[in-house]
């Protein structure tokens, strides 16, 4: 019998503090059994003082020290991790979760790291009936749960699943934290050192089971084009690289329930006409700067302007943030449909902290399907998570069939 329901690993991170605040506001210190963990006692005590109270237990551990990690991993039903870059700090923790029959969720967007977890731990976690669920933040819950919602609604009405879905980001307002920027940089550094990482990143099916890595989808959009569906210029969406792979893994894990020829893609909407075209050009410029070779001089200049670990968008920016995702759907009889997923606060932190907290609560308390292993939000938590997102996390899901 585990003593705790949830332990938040990395409560001192920008996102971890928000998750701690969310769970404390909802449950206080006694309605569920939970604790916070990190490497620095003083910082953890400060967080506890600011957003919770002294009844919340604290665990001290270091990502590289198995003994200290296992002291808290053993004691909890769920570890909820915000310590990233995950490929630097996350592997020992996941291994210990599998060793100690502990469910796990995080907010990584590092596809190459998820691939390494699948290869090392999927089969063992599956046989031990443990759920290891990555990408429970803005990447990739709105995409993965959006497709899950759409497909289930379409199936009820049309008696068949949609054959293609194109997600377009129609509006988004928020900011970036130092931890996210450092995770993007770390991914680039690792990929420039080890070119095999690009194989995972460039393969649309890079997170599928090894014998199921084929399908009709091509690489994510890398240029500006005019898009018929949205009647607008579109340009690359930075999160597409992880989101589309998670959606395809969900399909593969459910025995290709949406069909082996199901197609999914994502892009950003810029608008119509010449102004839309220029908007797309201006938006692509910062993306190109972020994606520069990490060893280049120009990249070092860009880095100096970006937030440092621990920093991120302030409360006003988070409250005034939002996202509006449109899904253009083609059914198997070529009829079309349209869906929206809307989030009520900034994607990366306000909304992500609620989605991650609800995922951890879902893993700890809900009666979930028998899908185990290194899996995805929709394949591991399905309807139970969908309801939590709608009821508690400020997400809305809407479908219209034309
Ligand atoms: N999916 C999404 O939508 C989404 C959204 C937001 C963030 N993220 C990801 O979440 C991660 C966290 O981002 P953030 O900005 O919140 O991070 P952050 O503020 O930079 O915090 C990093 C955390 O890692 C801890 N840490 C570093 N080295 C450690 C070690 N050796 N042992 C134990 N803890 C260690 C830090 O502890 P100290 O405080 O003691 O230094 C801190 O708690 C990043 O990977 C980011 O990409 C994803």
mmCIF file with all atom_site columns, C-alpha atoms in Angstrom, residues 278-361:
data_model
loop_
_atom_site.group_PDB
_atom_site.id
_atom_site.type_symbol
_atom_site.label_atom_id
_atom_site.label_alt_id
_atom_site.label_comp_id
_atom_site.label_asym_id
_atom_site.label_entity_id
_atom_site.label_seq_id
_atom_site.pdbx_PDB_ins_code
_atom_site.Cartn_x
_atom_site.Cartn_y
_atom_site.Cartn_z
_atom_site.occupancy
_atom_site.B_iso_or_equiv
_atom_site.pdbx_formal_charge
_atom_site.auth_seq_id
_atom_site.auth_comp_id
_atom_site.auth_asym_id
_atom_site.auth_atom_id
_atom_site.pdbx_PDB_model_num
ATOM 1  C CA . UNK A 1 278 ? 3.639   38.763 -44.636 1.00 0.00 ? 278 UNK A CA 1
ATOM 2  C CA . UNK A 1 279 ? 2.399   37.725 -41.219 1.00 0.00 ? 279 UNK A CA 1
ATOM 3  C CA . UNK A 1 280 ? 3.592   34.175 -41.989 1.00 0.00 ? 280 UNK A CA 1
ATOM 4  C CA . UNK A 1 281 ? 7.024   35.431 -43.076 1.00 0.00 ? 281 UNK A CA 1
ATOM 5  C CA . UNK A 1 282 ? 7.429   37.510 -39.926 1.00 0.00 ? 282 UNK A CA 1
ATOM 6  C CA . UNK A 1 283 ? 6.311   34.575 -37.740 1.00 0.00 ? 283 UNK A CA 1
ATOM 7  C CA . UNK A 1 284 ? 8.713   32.117 -39.351 1.00 0.00 ? 284 UNK A CA 1
ATOM 8  C CA . UNK A 1 285 ? 11.737  34.338 -38.661 1.00 0.00 ? 285 UNK A CA 1
ATOM 9  C CA . UNK A 1 286 ? 11.907  33.754 -34.846 1.00 0.00 ? 286 UNK A CA 1
ATOM 10 C CA . UNK A 1 287 ? 11.313  30.019 -35.406 1.00 0.00 ? 287 UNK A CA 1
ATOM 11 C CA . UNK A 1 288 ? 14.361  29.923 -37.677 1.00 0.00 ? 288 UNK A CA 1
ATOM 12 C CA . UNK A 1 289 ? 16.406  31.739 -34.998 1.00 0.00 ? 289 UNK A CA 1
ATOM 13 C CA . UNK A 1 290 ? 15.428  29.230 -32.286 1.00 0.00 ? 290 UNK A CA 1
ATOM 14 C CA . UNK A 1 291 ? 16.298  26.313 -34.591 1.00 0.00 ? 291 UNK A CA 1
ATOM 15 C CA . UNK A 1 292 ? 19.844  27.557 -35.389 1.00 0.00 ? 292 UNK A CA 1
ATOM 16 C CA . UNK A 1 293 ? 22.815  25.252 -34.814 1.00 0.00 ? 293 UNK A CA 1
ATOM 17 C CA . UNK A 1 294 ? 23.421  25.545 -31.026 1.00 0.00 ? 294 UNK A CA 1
ATOM 18 C CA . UNK A 1 295 ? 27.170  25.967 -31.582 1.00 0.00 ? 295 UNK A CA 1
ATOM 19 C CA . UNK A 1 296 ? 26.785  28.970 -33.876 1.00 0.00 ? 296 UNK A CA 1
ATOM 20 C CA . UNK A 1 297 ? 27.662  32.515 -32.822 1.00 0.00 ? 297 UNK A CA 1
ATOM 21 C CA . UNK A 1 298 ? 24.229  33.841 -33.877 1.00 0.00 ? 298 UNK A CA 1
ATOM 22 C CA . UNK A 1 299 ? 22.489  31.238 -31.687 1.00 0.00 ? 299 UNK A CA 1
ATOM 23 C CA . UNK A 1 300 ? 24.520  32.368 -28.666 1.00 0.00 ? 300 UNK A CA 1
ATOM 24 C CA . UNK A 1 301 ? 23.289  35.925 -29.254 1.00 0.00 ? 301 UNK A CA 1
ATOM 25 C CA . UNK A 1 302 ? 19.668  34.676 -29.496 1.00 0.00 ? 302 UNK A CA 1
ATOM 26 C CA . UNK A 1 303 ? 20.158  32.677 -26.248 1.00 0.00 ? 303 UNK A CA 1
ATOM 27 C CA . UNK A 1 304 ? 21.199  35.795 -24.338 1.00 0.00 ? 304 UNK A CA 1
ATOM 28 C CA . UNK A 1 305 ? 17.753  37.347 -24.961 1.00 0.00 ? 305 UNK A CA 1
ATOM 29 C CA . UNK A 1 306 ? 15.751  34.274 -23.922 1.00 0.00 ? 306 UNK A CA 1
ATOM 30 C CA . UNK A 1 307 ? 14.462  33.441 -20.368 1.00 0.00 ? 307 UNK A CA 1
ATOM 31 C CA . UNK A 1 308 ? 16.720  31.432 -18.063 1.00 0.00 ? 308 UNK A CA 1
ATOM 32 C CA . UNK A 1 309 ? 15.683  28.243 -16.145 1.00 0.00 ? 309 UNK A CA 1
ATOM 33 C CA . UNK A 1 310 ? 13.203  29.147 -13.407 1.00 0.00 ? 310 UNK A CA 1
ATOM 34 C CA . UNK A 1 311 ? 11.871  32.184 -15.333 1.00 0.00 ? 311 UNK A CA 1
ATOM 35 C CA . UNK A 1 312 ? 8.642   32.342 -17.346 1.00 0.00 ? 312 UNK A CA 1
ATOM 36 C CA . UNK A 1 313 ? 5.575   34.446 -18.192 1.00 0.00 ? 313 UNK A CA 1
ATOM 37 C CA . UNK A 1 314 ? 4.088   36.401 -15.256 1.00 0.00 ? 314 UNK A CA 1
ATOM 38 C CA . UNK A 1 315 ? 0.579   36.059 -13.850 1.00 0.00 ? 315 UNK A CA 1
ATOM 39 C CA . UNK A 1 316 ? -1.023  38.737 -16.098 1.00 0.00 ? 316 UNK A CA 1
ATOM 40 C CA . UNK A 1 317 ? 0.430   37.162 -19.232 1.00 0.00 ? 317 UNK A CA 1
ATOM 41 C CA . UNK A 1 318 ? -0.799  33.745 -18.114 1.00 0.00 ? 318 UNK A CA 1
ATOM 42 C CA . UNK A 1 319 ? -4.303  35.011 -17.298 1.00 0.00 ? 319 UNK A CA 1
ATOM 43 C CA . UNK A 1 320 ? -4.600  36.927 -20.576 1.00 0.00 ? 320 UNK A CA 1
ATOM 44 C CA . UNK A 1 321 ? -3.332  33.974 -22.562 1.00 0.00 ? 321 UNK A CA 1
ATOM 45 C CA . UNK A 1 322 ? -5.421  31.488 -24.556 1.00 0.00 ? 322 UNK A CA 1
ATOM 46 C CA . UNK A 1 323 ? -5.330  29.126 -27.533 1.00 0.00 ? 323 UNK A CA 1
ATOM 47 C CA . UNK A 1 324 ? -7.825  28.361 -30.254 1.00 0.00 ? 324 UNK A CA 1
ATOM 48 C CA . UNK A 1 325 ? -7.234  25.219 -32.295 1.00 0.00 ? 325 UNK A CA 1
ATOM 49 C CA . UNK A 1 326 ? -9.344  24.416 -35.355 1.00 0.00 ? 326 UNK A CA 1
ATOM 50 C CA . UNK A 1 327 ? -9.645  20.925 -36.760 1.00 0.00 ? 327 UNK A CA 1
ATOM 51 C CA . UNK A 1 328 ? -10.671 20.432 -40.427 1.00 0.00 ? 328 UNK A CA 1
ATOM 52 C CA . UNK A 1 329 ? -12.044 16.923 -40.760 1.00 0.00 ? 329 UNK A CA 1
ATOM 53 C CA . UNK A 1 330 ? -12.728 14.668 -43.740 1.00 0.00 ? 330 UNK A CA 1
ATOM 54 C CA . UNK A 1 331 ? -15.039 11.714 -43.147 1.00 0.00 ? 331 UNK A CA 1
ATOM 55 C CA . UNK A 1 332 ? -14.819 8.372  -44.919 1.00 0.00 ? 332 UNK A CA 1
ATOM 56 C CA . UNK A 1 333 ? -17.712 9.359  -47.229 1.00 0.00 ? 333 UNK A CA 1
ATOM 57 C CA . UNK A 1 334 ? -15.855 12.617 -48.077 1.00 0.00 ? 334 UNK A CA 1
ATOM 58 C CA . UNK A 1 335 ? -18.284 14.769 -46.091 1.00 0.00 ? 335 UNK A CA 1
ATOM 59 C CA . UNK A 1 336 ? -16.471 17.358 -44.015 1.00 0.00 ? 336 UNK A CA 1
ATOM 60 C CA . UNK A 1 337 ? -16.712 18.464 -40.420 1.00 0.00 ? 337 UNK A CA 1
ATOM 61 C CA . UNK A 1 338 ? -15.137 21.075 -38.214 1.00 0.00 ? 338 UNK A CA 1
ATOM 62 C CA . UNK A 1 339 ? -14.058 21.047 -34.575 1.00 0.00 ? 339 UNK A CA 1
ATOM 63 C CA . UNK A 1 340 ? -12.547 23.457 -32.080 1.00 0.00 ? 340 UNK A CA 1
ATOM 64 C CA . UNK A 1 341 ? -10.455 23.006 -28.969 1.00 0.00 ? 341 UNK A CA 1
ATOM 65 C CA . UNK A 1 342 ? -10.100 26.141 -26.870 1.00 0.00 ? 342 UNK A CA 1
ATOM 66 C CA . UNK A 1 343 ? -7.958  26.694 -23.795 1.00 0.00 ? 343 UNK A CA 1
ATOM 67 C CA . UNK A 1 344 ? -8.761  29.464 -21.296 1.00 0.00 ? 344 UNK A CA 1
ATOM 68 C CA . UNK A 1 345 ? -5.222  30.479 -20.313 1.00 0.00 ? 345 UNK A CA 1
ATOM 69 C CA . UNK A 1 346 ? -1.731  30.656 -21.783 1.00 0.00 ? 346 UNK A CA 1
ATOM 70 C CA . UNK A 1 347 ? -0.806  27.325 -23.358 1.00 0.00 ? 347 UNK A CA 1
ATOM 71 C CA . UNK A 1 348 ? 2.634   26.626 -21.895 1.00 0.00 ? 348 UNK A CA 1
ATOM 72 C CA . UNK A 1 349 ? 2.070   27.297 -18.191 1.00 0.00 ? 349 UNK A CA 1
ATOM 73 C CA . UNK A 1 350 ? -1.439  28.354 -17.043 1.00 0.00 ? 350 UNK A CA 1
ATOM 74 C CA . UNK A 1 351 ? -3.125  25.680 -19.144 1.00 0.00 ? 351 UNK A CA 1
ATOM 75 C CA . UNK A 1 352 ? -0.272  23.140 -19.051 1.00 0.00 ? 352 UNK A CA 1
ATOM 76 C CA . UNK A 1 353 ? -0.126  23.135 -15.242 1.00 0.00 ? 353 UNK A CA 1
ATOM 77 C CA . UNK A 1 354 ? -3.886  22.377 -15.070 1.00 0.00 ? 354 UNK A CA 1
ATOM 78 C CA . UNK A 1 355 ? -3.640  19.638 -17.724 1.00 0.00 ? 355 UNK A CA 1
ATOM 79 C CA . UNK A 1 356 ? -0.672  18.019 -15.991 1.00 0.00 ? 356 UNK A CA 1
ATOM 80 C CA . UNK A 1 357 ? -2.270  18.195 -12.542 1.00 0.00 ? 357 UNK A CA 1
ATOM 81 C CA . UNK A 1 358 ? -5.513  16.675 -13.883 1.00 0.00 ? 358 UNK A CA 1
ATOM 82 C CA . UNK A 1 359 ? -3.510  13.906 -15.600 1.00 0.00 ? 359 UNK A CA 1
ATOM 83 C CA . UNK A 1 360 ? -1.790  13.053 -12.310 1.00 0.00 ? 360 UNK A CA 1
ATOM 84 C CA . UNK A 1 361 ? -5.153  13.078 -10.477 1.00 0.00 ? 361 UNK A CA 1
#
